[in-house]
Amino acid sequence: MTVDRITSATLRAMKRRREPIVSLTCYDAAFCHLLEQAGVDVLLVGDSLGMVLQGQPSTVAVSLEHMVYHTACVSRVGKRALVLADMPFLSYATAERALQAAERLMAEGGAGMVKLEGGAAVLQTVGLLTRFGVPVCGHLGLLPQSVHQIGGYRYQGRDDAGAARIRADALALQEAGASLLVLECVPAELAAALSAELETPVIGIGAGSGTDGQVLVLHDMLGLTPGRSPRFSRNFMADADSVSQAVAAYVAEVRSRAFPGPEQTLA
């Protein structure tokens, strides 16, 4: 039996039906099988692998080679979920580099969509990639690749000026052709308002339950991250007997909008 692959068109249809989109990070074949069986819609091959797999202090050290390798590990066995690959730090600093990186992530890695961080600074790049047939996911709010510039992992858009800037960037990314948008660590009210305003589906992380979907770092939701977990995450293994059961619980709670709850949400 043939299974239809989830695409950007699928995600837009889910948004229209108000059906929450479930996403988790994924870096290898074994977890790809497990997450697809649980019904995860979007497998984000995130540059977060630098921190959870490589032990790096941030995502900055992750190379394009790393991203192509891990994207291929996932896409090689994936059947249904959309494979979304992060474009690593400075891989889209110029138009030429962006096209080369997207080509490698899609042609060699098998990604169905690529993700890049930023607003006004990347609009021309988003437009260029989409004109050449590359589906693009934007990323606003907390930008992990810019952590050294912004001075740490902090919530964004908490004042009027910051919220207005995020809204303007979100609308501009949609106009430039972005097929999907990730909002990270922004107030729930702002994220919900943008999700209602945009035609582009919005996936939140630390952005409340009013977005069109949710994403977490797999290792965070399985309680495998050393030290204190992000406040927006939750250890689903705490009440589960197996990894499969924990992922199934996450999927069910995102679908029902039970997760994130008030304790994971910045008002």
Backbone as numpy.savetxt, mean C-alpha at the origin, in Angstrom:
# Nx Ny Nz CAx CAy CAz Cx Cy Cz
-10.21 -24.51 -13.31 -11.06 -23.31 -13.31 -10.18 -22.06 -13.31
-10.44 -21.16 -14.22 -9.67 -19.93 -14.34 -10.17 -18.89 -13.33
-9.24 -18.26 -12.65 -9.57 -17.22 -11.68 -9.21 -15.87 -12.27
-10.16 -14.95 -12.27 -9.89 -13.62 -12.81 -8.93 -12.86 -11.91
-7.90 -12.28 -12.53 -6.92 -11.48 -11.80 -7.52 -10.13 -11.43
-7.31 -9.70 -10.20 -7.76 -8.39 -9.77 -6.92 -7.31 -10.44
-7.59 -6.30 -10.97 -6.93 -5.19 -11.64 -7.43 -3.88 -11.04
-6.92 -2.77 -11.57 -7.40 -1.47 -11.12 -8.89 -1.31 -11.39
-9.37 -1.89 -12.47 -10.81 -1.82 -12.77 -11.62 -2.57 -11.71
-11.10 -3.70 -11.25 -11.76 -4.45 -10.18 -11.87 -3.61 -8.92
-10.78 -2.93 -8.58 -10.77 -2.13 -7.36 -11.75 -0.95 -7.45
-11.84 -0.35 -8.63 -12.82 0.74 -8.81 -14.24 0.22 -8.65
-14.50 -0.98 -9.17 -15.82 -1.58 -9.03 -16.12 -1.89 -7.57
-15.12 -2.35 -6.83 -15.31 -2.60 -5.40 -15.63 -1.30 -4.67
-14.96 -0.23 -5.03 -15.25 1.07 -4.40 -16.70 1.48 -4.67
-17.13 1.33 -5.92 -18.51 1.70 -6.26 -19.52 0.87 -5.46
-19.19 -0.40 -5.21 -20.08 -1.27 -4.45 -19.91 -1.11 -2.94
-18.97 -0.24 -2.55 -18.65 -0.04 -1.13 -18.17 -1.34 -0.49
-17.46 -2.13 -1.24 -16.89 -3.38 -0.75 -15.44 -3.12 -0.35
-15.12 -3.22 0.93 -13.76 -2.89 1.38 -12.68 -3.74 0.70
-11.58 -3.08 0.35 -10.43 -3.72 -0.30 -9.45 -4.16 0.79
-9.03 -5.42 0.73 -8.13 -5.97 1.74 -6.73 -6.10 1.14
-5.76 -5.52 1.82 -4.37 -5.59 1.36 -3.44 -5.92 2.52
-2.37 -6.63 2.21 -1.28 -6.90 3.15 0.02 -6.88 2.37
1.12 -6.60 3.07 2.41 -6.74 2.41 2.71 -8.23 2.24
3.51 -8.53 1.22 3.87 -9.92 0.92 5.21 -9.89 0.19
6.11 -10.78 0.59 7.46 -10.73 0.04 7.95 -12.06 -0.54
7.12 -13.12 -0.43 7.59 -14.43 -0.90 6.44 -15.31 -1.35
6.80 -16.46 -1.95 5.82 -17.35 -2.55 4.91 -18.00 -1.52
5.48 -18.46 -0.40 4.69 -19.17 0.60 3.58 -18.29 1.16
3.93 -17.05 1.51 2.90 -16.16 2.03 1.94 -15.72 0.93
2.39 -15.66 -0.30 1.48 -15.35 -1.40 0.35 -16.38 -1.46
0.70 -17.66 -1.39 -0.31 -18.73 -1.38 -1.28 -18.53 -0.21
-0.74 -18.31 0.97 -1.56 -18.21 2.17 -2.49 -17.01 2.12
-1.97 -15.87 1.71 -2.78 -14.65 1.68 -3.86 -14.73 0.61
-3.54 -15.30 -0.55 -4.57 -15.45 -1.58 -5.68 -16.39 -1.12
-5.32 -17.47 -0.46 -6.33 -18.40 0.03 -7.26 -17.73 1.03
-6.73 -16.77 1.78 -7.55 -16.05 2.76 -8.42 -14.97 2.13
-8.19 -14.66 0.85 -9.00 -13.67 0.16 -8.45 -12.27 0.12
-7.14 -12.11 0.36 -6.53 -10.78 0.27 -6.55 -10.31 -1.19
-6.95 -9.07 -1.42 -7.14 -8.55 -2.78 -5.87 -7.97 -3.38
-5.07 -7.29 -2.57 -3.87 -6.61 -3.06 -2.67 -7.06 -2.23
-1.67 -7.62 -2.90 -0.43 -8.02 -2.25 0.60 -6.93 -2.52
0.94 -6.18 -1.49 1.90 -5.10 -1.63 3.30 -5.62 -1.36
4.10 -5.70 -2.41 5.51 -6.02 -2.23 6.18 -4.71 -1.85
6.21 -4.45 -0.56 6.62 -3.15 -0.07 8.11 -3.05 0.18
8.63 -1.84 0.06 10.03 -1.65 0.42 10.21 -1.72 1.94
9.12 -1.94 2.66 9.18 -2.28 4.08 9.99 -3.55 4.31
10.23 -4.31 3.25 11.07 -5.51 3.37 12.46 -5.15 3.89
12.90 -3.93 3.63 14.19 -3.51 4.14 14.26 -3.57 5.65
13.15 -3.27 6.30 13.11 -3.26 7.76 12.76 -4.63 8.33
11.73 -5.29 7.76 11.26 -6.54 8.37 12.04 -7.76 7.91
12.66 -7.73 6.74 13.44 -8.87 6.26 14.94 -8.64 6.36
15.39 -7.41 6.09 16.82 -7.13 6.03 17.39 -6.51 7.30
16.52 -6.06 8.20 17.00 -5.44 9.43 17.52 -4.03 9.27
17.11 -3.35 8.20 17.53 -1.97 7.97 16.74 -1.02 8.88
17.28 0.14 9.20 16.56 1.10 10.05 15.44 1.84 9.32
15.46 1.81 7.99 14.42 2.46 7.20 14.33 1.75 5.85
13.47 2.26 4.98 13.32 1.67 3.65 14.33 2.19 2.64
15.12 3.18 3.03 15.99 3.90 2.09 17.03 2.98 1.42
17.52 1.98 2.14 18.58 1.12 1.61 18.10 0.07 0.62
16.79 -0.06 0.46 16.25 -1.08 -0.45 16.53 -0.69 -1.90
17.06 -1.63 -2.68 17.43 -1.36 -4.07 16.36 -1.85 -5.03
16.47 -1.42 -6.25 15.58 -1.92 -7.29 15.76 -3.42 -7.49
16.99 -3.90 -7.40 17.25 -5.34 -7.51 16.46 -6.12 -6.46
16.48 -5.62 -5.22 15.72 -6.27 -4.16 14.24 -6.32 -4.51
13.72 -5.20 -4.99 12.28 -5.12 -5.27 11.88 -6.03 -6.43
12.69 -6.08 -7.46 12.39 -6.97 -8.60 12.39 -8.42 -8.14
13.40 -8.79 -7.33 13.51 -10.17 -6.85 12.28 -10.58 -6.05
11.90 -9.78 -5.06 10.78 -10.16 -4.19 9.44 -10.06 -4.92
9.32 -9.11 -5.83 8.09 -9.04 -6.63 7.92 -10.30 -7.47
9.00 -10.77 -8.07 8.95 -12.00 -8.86 8.60 -13.21 -8.00
9.11 -13.25 -6.76 8.79 -14.35 -5.86 7.29 -14.44 -5.60
6.64 -13.29 -5.53 5.20 -13.25 -5.28 4.41 -13.50 -6.56
4.73 -12.77 -7.61 3.92 -12.85 -8.84 4.04 -14.21 -9.52
5.13 -14.91 -9.29 5.36 -16.20 -9.94 4.30 -17.23 -9.55
3.76 -17.10 -8.35 2.78 -18.09 -7.88 1.40 -17.49 -7.66
1.29 -16.17 -7.67 -0.01 -15.53 -7.45 -0.96 -15.79 -8.61
-2.22 -15.99 -8.28 -3.24 -16.28 -9.30 -4.33 -15.22 -9.37
-4.69 -14.63 -8.24 -5.86 -13.75 -8.19 -5.53 -12.32 -7.77
-4.78 -12.16 -6.71 -4.56 -10.83 -6.13 -3.75 -9.93 -7.06
-4.00 -8.65 -6.96 -3.16 -7.66 -7.64 -1.83 -7.57 -6.93
-0.74 -7.71 -7.68 0.60 -7.57 -7.11 1.04 -6.13 -7.32
1.18 -5.40 -6.22 1.54 -3.98 -6.23 2.96 -3.86 -5.70
3.86 -3.31 -6.51 5.28 -3.24 -6.13 5.70 -1.80 -5.86
6.39 -1.61 -4.74 6.95 -0.30 -4.44 8.12 0.01 -5.37
8.16 1.25 -5.83 9.35 1.75 -6.51 10.26 2.30 -5.42
11.48 1.77 -5.28 12.33 2.14 -4.14 12.89 3.55 -4.23
13.54 3.94 -3.16 14.09 5.28 -2.98 14.93 5.72 -4.19
14.57 6.88 -4.75 15.24 7.54 -5.87 15.15 6.79 -7.20
14.39 5.70 -7.25 14.26 4.98 -8.53 13.37 5.73 -9.51
12.67 6.76 -9.03 11.83 7.58 -9.91 12.22 9.05 -9.82
13.51 9.29 -9.53 14.00 10.67 -9.40 14.03 11.40 -10.73
14.15 10.68 -11.83 14.08 11.26 -13.17 13.11 10.44 -14.00
12.66 11.01 -15.10 11.72 10.30 -15.97 12.35 9.02 -16.51
13.60 9.09 -16.91 14.27 7.90 -17.46 14.38 6.79 -16.42
14.77 7.16 -15.21 14.90 6.15 -14.16 13.54 5.55 -13.81
12.50 6.37 -13.79 11.17 5.88 -13.46 10.68 4.87 -14.50
10.87 5.17 -15.77 10.45 4.24 -16.82 11.24 2.93 -16.74
12.52 3.03 -16.48 13.34 1.81 -16.38 12.93 0.98 -15.18
12.67 1.64 -14.04 12.28 0.91 -12.84 10.92 0.24 -13.02
9.96 0.97 -13.59 8.64 0.40 -13.82 8.71 -0.77 -14.80
9.54 -0.64 -15.83 9.70 -1.73 -16.79 10.22 -2.99 -16.09
11.22 -2.84 -15.26 11.80 -4.00 -14.59 10.80 -4.62 -13.60
10.11 -3.79 -12.84 9.17 -4.31 -11.86 8.00 -5.05 -12.52
7.59 -4.59 -13.70 6.48 -5.24 -14.38 6.94 -6.38 -15.31
7.95 -6.13 -16.13 8.38 -7.14 -17.09 9.16 -8.28 -16.43
10.07 -7.95 -15.52 10.85 -8.98 -14.82 10.16 -9.45 -13.54
9.63 -8.49 -12.80 9.02 -8.84 -11.52 7.60 -9.33 -11.60
6.89 -8.98 -12.68 5.52 -9.43 -12.83 4.49 -8.61 -12.07
4.86 -7.41 -11.64 3.91 -6.55 -10.93 2.76 -6.14 -11.83
1.59 -5.97 -11.22 0.44 -5.48 -11.95 0.26 -3.99 -11.80
0.98 -3.40 -10.86 0.90 -1.97 -10.59 2.14 -1.59 -9.79
2.59 -0.33 -9.93 3.73 0.15 -9.14 3.27 1.30 -8.24
3.97 1.47 -7.13 3.61 2.52 -6.18 4.79 3.44 -5.95
4.52 4.74 -5.91 5.55 5.73 -5.59 5.00 6.74 -4.60
5.91 7.36 -3.87 5.54 8.27 -2.80 5.61 9.72 -3.23
4.69 10.54 -2.70 4.77 11.97 -2.92 3.59 12.53 -3.71
3.52 13.86 -3.70 2.43 14.54 -4.39 2.91 15.37 -5.55
3.01 16.67 -5.36 3.34 17.58 -6.46 4.64 17.20 -7.16
5.62 16.73 -6.42 6.93 16.43 -7.00 6.90 15.27 -7.99
5.88 14.41 -7.90 5.88 13.21 -8.76 4.76 13.23 -9.79
4.05 14.33 -9.91 2.89 14.36 -10.82 3.29 14.10 -12.27
4.37 14.72 -12.72 4.80 14.50 -14.10 5.21 13.04 -14.32
5.83 12.45 -13.31 6.23 11.05 -13.42 5.02 10.14 -13.49
4.02 10.41 -12.67 2.79 9.61 -12.71 2.14 9.72 -14.08
2.05 10.93 -14.59 1.47 11.13 -15.91 2.24 10.40 -17.00
3.56 10.45 -16.92 4.40 9.76 -17.90 4.19 8.26 -17.86
4.22 7.69 -16.67 4.06 6.24 -16.53 2.69 5.80 -17.04
1.65 6.51 -16.66 0.31 6.09 -17.08 0.11 6.23 -18.59
0.77 7.24 -19.20 0.66 7.38 -20.66 1.28 6.18 -21.37
2.25 5.55 -20.76 2.89 4.38 -21.35 2.29 3.07 -20.84
1.12 3.16 -20.19 0.39 1.95 -19.83 0.75 1.34 -18.50
1.44 2.08 -17.64 1.82 1.57 -16.32 0.78 2.00 -15.29
0.06 1.06 -14.67 -0.86 1.44 -13.58 -0.05 1.91 -12.38
-0.46 3.03 -11.80 0.31 3.66 -10.72 -0.55 3.85 -9.48
0.04 3.54 -8.34 -0.57 3.84 -7.04 0.21 4.97 -6.40
-0.48 6.01 -5.95 0.16 7.09 -5.22 0.23 6.78 -3.74
0.99 7.57 -3.02 1.17 7.36 -1.57 1.37 8.73 -0.93
0.43 9.11 -0.06 0.46 10.41 0.61 0.35 10.25 2.12
0.63 11.34 2.84 0.63 11.30 4.29 2.05 11.07 4.77
2.23 10.11 5.65 3.57 9.72 6.06 4.26 9.02 4.90
5.43 9.51 4.51 6.18 8.95 3.39 7.46 8.31 3.95
7.48 6.99 4.08 8.64 6.33 4.70 9.97 6.63 4.01
9.97 6.83 2.70 11.23 7.12 2.01 11.76 8.52 2.34
10.91 9.35 2.91 11.31 10.72 3.27 11.50 10.89 4.77
11.65 9.77 5.48 11.69 9.82 6.94 12.85 10.68 7.44
13.97 10.70 6.73 15.10 11.52 7.18 14.81 13.01 6.99
13.99 13.33 6.01 13.65 14.72 5.74 12.60 15.24 6.71
11.61 14.40 7.03 10.51 14.85 7.89 10.81 14.64 9.37
11.90 13.96 9.67 12.33 13.86 11.05 11.69 12.75 11.85
11.26 11.67 11.20 10.70 10.53 11.93 9.35 10.11 11.39
8.81 9.08 12.04 7.53 8.51 11.62 6.41 9.20 12.38
5.87 10.24 11.78 4.88 11.08 12.45 3.61 11.21 11.61
2.48 11.35 12.31 1.23 11.59 11.61 1.29 12.89 10.84
0.65 12.91 9.68 0.65 14.07 8.79 -0.78 14.60 8.62
-0.88 15.85 8.19 -2.19 16.44 7.90 -3.02 16.76 9.12
-2.37 17.03 10.24 -3.12 17.28 11.47 -3.56 18.73 11.61
-2.93 19.65 10.85 -3.39 21.04 10.87 -4.05 21.35 9.52
-4.66 22.52 9.44 -5.42 22.87 8.23 -4.53 22.91 7.00
-3.33 23.48 7.15 -2.44 23.61 6.00 -1.99 22.23 5.50
-1.64 21.35 6.44 -1.21 20.01 6.06 -2.33 19.23 5.41
-3.54 19.33 5.95 -4.68 18.63 5.38 -4.99 19.14 3.98
-4.91 20.47 3.79 -5.18 21.06 2.48 -4.15 20.60 1.46
-2.91 20.47 1.88 -1.86 20.03 0.98 -2.08 18.57 0.55
-2.46 17.73 1.49 -2.72 16.32 1.16 -3.91 16.21 0.22
-4.96 17.00 0.48 -6.14 16.97 -0.40 -5.76 17.41 -1.81
-5.02 18.51 -1.93 -4.62 19.01 -3.25 -3.77 17.97 -3.98
-2.85 17.32 -3.27 -2.00 16.30 -3.89 -2.83 15.09 -4.33
-3.80 14.70 -3.52 -4.63 13.55 -3.86 -5.43 13.81 -5.13
-6.02 14.99 -5.23 -6.79 15.34 -6.43 -5.88 15.42 -7.65
-4.68 15.95 -7.46 -3.74 16.07 -8.57 -3.25 14.70 -9.03
-3.01 13.79 -8.10 -2.59 12.44 -8.47 -3.69 11.73 -9.27
-4.93 11.92 -8.84 -6.04 11.34 -9.59 -6.08 11.91 -11.01
-5.92 13.21 -11.12 -5.94 13.86 -12.43 -4.79 13.38 -13.30
-3.65 13.08 -12.68 -2.48 12.61 -13.43 -2.62 11.16 -13.89
-3.64 10.46 -13.35 -3.90 9.11 -13.83 -3.69 8.00 -12.82
-3.42 8.33 -11.56 -3.21 7.29 -10.55 -4.44 6.40 -10.43
-4.21 5.10 -10.37 -5.29 4.11 -10.29 -5.67 3.77 -8.86
-4.82 4.12 -7.92 -5.01 3.74 -6.52 -4.23 4.75 -5.68
-4.65 4.90 -4.42 -3.96 5.83 -3.53 -3.86 5.21 -2.15
-2.67 5.25 -1.57 -2.46 4.86 -0.18 -2.34 6.12 0.66
-3.10 6.19 1.75 -3.00 7.28 2.72 -2.46 6.69 4.01
-1.29 7.15 4.43 -0.65 6.61 5.62 -0.56 7.65 6.73
-1.06 7.26 7.90 -0.94 8.08 9.11 -1.48 9.49 8.90
-2.75 9.57 8.56 -3.44 10.86 8.49 -4.71 10.74 9.33
-5.27 11.86 9.80 -6.48 11.80 10.62 -7.62 11.09 9.90
-8.41 10.36 10.66 -9.50 9.56 10.09 -10.51 10.43 9.33
-10.80 11.60 9.87 -11.79 12.47 9.21 -11.31 12.90 7.83
-10.04 13.25 7.72 -9.47 13.65 6.44 -9.47 12.48 5.47
-9.07 11.30 5.92 -9.02 10.14 5.05 -10.41 9.76 4.54
-11.41 9.82 5.42 -12.77 9.48 5.02 -13.32 10.49 4.01
-13.02 11.77 4.23 -13.50 12.80 3.31 -12.87 12.63 1.94
-11.58 12.34 1.88 -10.91 12.14 0.60 -11.42 10.89 -0.10
-11.67 9.84 0.64 -12.18 8.61 0.04 -13.55 8.85 -0.60
-14.35 9.69 0.04 -15.67 10.01 -0.51 -15.56 10.92 -1.73
-14.58 11.80 -1.73 -14.44 12.79 -2.81 -13.80 12.20 -4.06
-12.86 11.31 -3.90 -12.11 10.78 -5.03 -12.83 9.62 -5.71
-12.66 9.52 -7.02 -13.10 8.33 -7.74 -12.08 7.21 -7.60
-10.83 7.59 -7.41 -9.76 6.63 -7.23 -9.92 5.92 -5.88
-9.83 4.60 -5.83 -9.90 3.90 -4.55 -8.78 4.32 -3.61
-9.09 4.40 -2.33 -8.14 4.83 -1.31 -7.96 3.70 -0.30
-6.71 3.30 -0.10 -6.38 2.29 0.91 -5.65 2.99 2.05
-6.12 2.76 3.26 -5.55 3.44 4.41 -4.66 2.54 5.25
-3.70 3.17 5.90 -2.90 2.53 6.95 -2.68 3.58 8.01
-3.28 3.37 9.16 -3.27 4.41 10.18 -4.10 5.60 9.77
-5.19 5.35 9.05 -6.03 6.42 8.52 -7.52 6.19 8.81
-7.82 5.36 9.77 -9.21 5.13 10.15 -9.91 4.14 9.25
-11.19 3.90 9.56 -11.96 2.87 8.85 -12.80 3.43 7.71
-12.71 4.75 7.45 -13.54 5.36 6.42 -12.97 5.33 5.03
-11.83 4.68 4.83 -11.24 4.55 3.50 -11.86 3.38 2.76
-11.48 3.22 1.50 -12.04 2.14 0.69 -11.40 0.78 0.97
-10.33 0.78 1.73 -9.65 -0.47 2.07 -8.57 -0.23 3.09
-7.92 -1.31 3.49 -6.88 -1.23 4.51 -5.66 -2.04 4.08
-4.49 -1.60 4.55 -3.26 -2.37 4.37 -2.47 -2.32 5.67
-1.79 -3.42 5.97 -0.85 -3.47 7.08 0.40 -4.19 6.63
1.49 -3.95 7.34 2.69 -4.75 7.14 2.43 -6.13 7.75
2.63 -7.17 6.97 2.31 -8.53 7.39 2.94 -8.87 8.74
4.20 -8.52 8.91 4.89 -8.88 10.15 4.31 -8.16 11.36
3.78 -6.95 11.17 3.12 -6.23 12.26 1.85 -6.95 12.69
1.01 -7.33 11.72 -0.27 -7.93 12.09 -0.12 -9.37 12.60
1.06 -9.97 12.39 1.33 -11.29 12.96 2.13 -11.20 14.25
2.39 -9.99 14.73 3.11 -9.82 15.98 4.57 -10.20 15.92
5.17 -10.13 14.73 6.55 -10.55 14.55 7.55 -9.39 14.58
7.05 -8.17 14.61 7.94 -7.02 14.60 8.54 -6.79 15.98
9.87 -6.76 16.10 10.48 -6.53 17.42 10.13 -5.14 17.95
10.07 -5.03 19.27 9.79 -3.73 19.87 8.31 -3.40 19.81
8.03 -2.12 19.95 6.64 -1.66 20.00 6.06 -1.58 18.60
4.87 -2.16 18.43 4.21 -2.12 17.12 3.62 -0.73 16.88
3.42 -0.35 15.61 2.75 0.92 15.32 1.37 0.97 15.97
0.97 2.13 16.42 -0.31 2.26 17.12 -1.50 1.91 16.23
-1.32 2.03 14.92 -2.42 1.76 14.00 -2.55 0.28 13.66
-1.60 -0.54 14.12 -1.63 -1.96 13.80 -2.25 -2.75 14.95
-2.36 -4.07 14.72 -2.88 -4.96 15.75 -2.32 -6.34 15.54
-2.00 -7.03 16.61 -1.47 -8.38 16.54 -2.62 -9.38 16.44
-2.93 -9.83 15.24 -4.03 -10.76 15.04 -3.67 -12.19 15.46
-2.39 -12.46 15.69 -1.98 -13.78 16.18 -2.34 -13.96 17.65
-2.59 -12.88 18.35 -2.86 -12.97 19.78 -4.09 -13.83 20.07
-5.05 -13.84 19.17 -6.29 -14.60 19.38 -6.46 -15.71 18.35
-5.36 -16.12 17.72 -5.43 -17.13 16.66 -4.58 -18.34 17.01
-4.94 -19.48 16.44 -4.18 -20.71 16.64 -3.18 -20.97 15.53
-3.26 -20.19 14.46 -2.36 -20.39 13.33 -2.24 -19.09 12.55
-1.21 -19.01 11.70 -1.05 -17.84 10.84 -2.25 -17.71 9.91
-2.69 -18.82 9.34 -3.84 -18.79 8.44 -5.08 -18.22 9.13
-5.29 -18.62 10.37 -6.44 -18.13 11.13 -6.31 -16.64 11.41
-5.10 -16.19 11.71 -4.88 -14.77 11.97 -5.16 -13.93 10.74
-4.67 -14.38 9.57 -4.91 -13.64 8.33 -6.39 -13.64 7.99
-7.06 -14.78 8.18 -8.50 -14.85 7.91 -9.27 -13.88 8.80
-8.83 -13.73 10.05 -9.49 -12.79 10.96 -9.29 -11.36 10.49
-8.08 -11.05 10.04 -7.81 -9.71 9.51 -8.70 -9.43 8.30
-8.77 -10.36 7.38 -9.60 -10.18 6.18 -11.05 -9.93 6.58
-11.56 -10.75 7.50 -12.97 -10.61 7.92 -13.22 -9.26 8.59
-12.27 -8.80 9.40 -12.49 -7.54 10.11 -12.37 -6.33 9.20
-11.52 -6.42 8.17 -11.47 -5.33 7.20 -12.75 -5.31 6.38
-13.22 -6.48 5.96 -14.46 -6.55 5.17 -15.65 -5.97 5.94
-15.69 -6.23 7.24 -16.82 -5.76 8.06 -16.60 -4.37 8.63
-15.43 -3.79 8.36 -15.01 -2.49 8.88 -14.88 -2.48 10.40
-14.69 -3.66 10.99 -14.40 -3.72 12.42 -12.97 -3.31 12.71
-12.09 -3.49 11.72 -10.71 -3.03 11.82 -10.47 -2.00 10.74
-9.81 -0.90 11.08 -9.31 -0.53 12.40 -10.41 -0.02 13.33
-10.22 -0.26 14.63 -11.14 0.26 15.63 -10.65 1.57 16.19
-11.37 2.10 17.17 -11.00 3.40 17.77 -9.58 3.42 18.33
-9.12 2.29 18.87 -7.79 2.26 19.48 -6.67 2.33 18.46
-6.98 2.04 17.18 -5.98 2.16 16.11 -6.13 3.42 15.29
-7.00 4.32 15.72 -7.38 5.45 14.88 -7.02 6.79 15.52
-6.44 7.66 14.72 -6.21 9.04 15.13 -7.40 9.86 14.67
-8.10 10.45 15.60 -9.30 11.23 15.26 -8.96 12.46 14.44
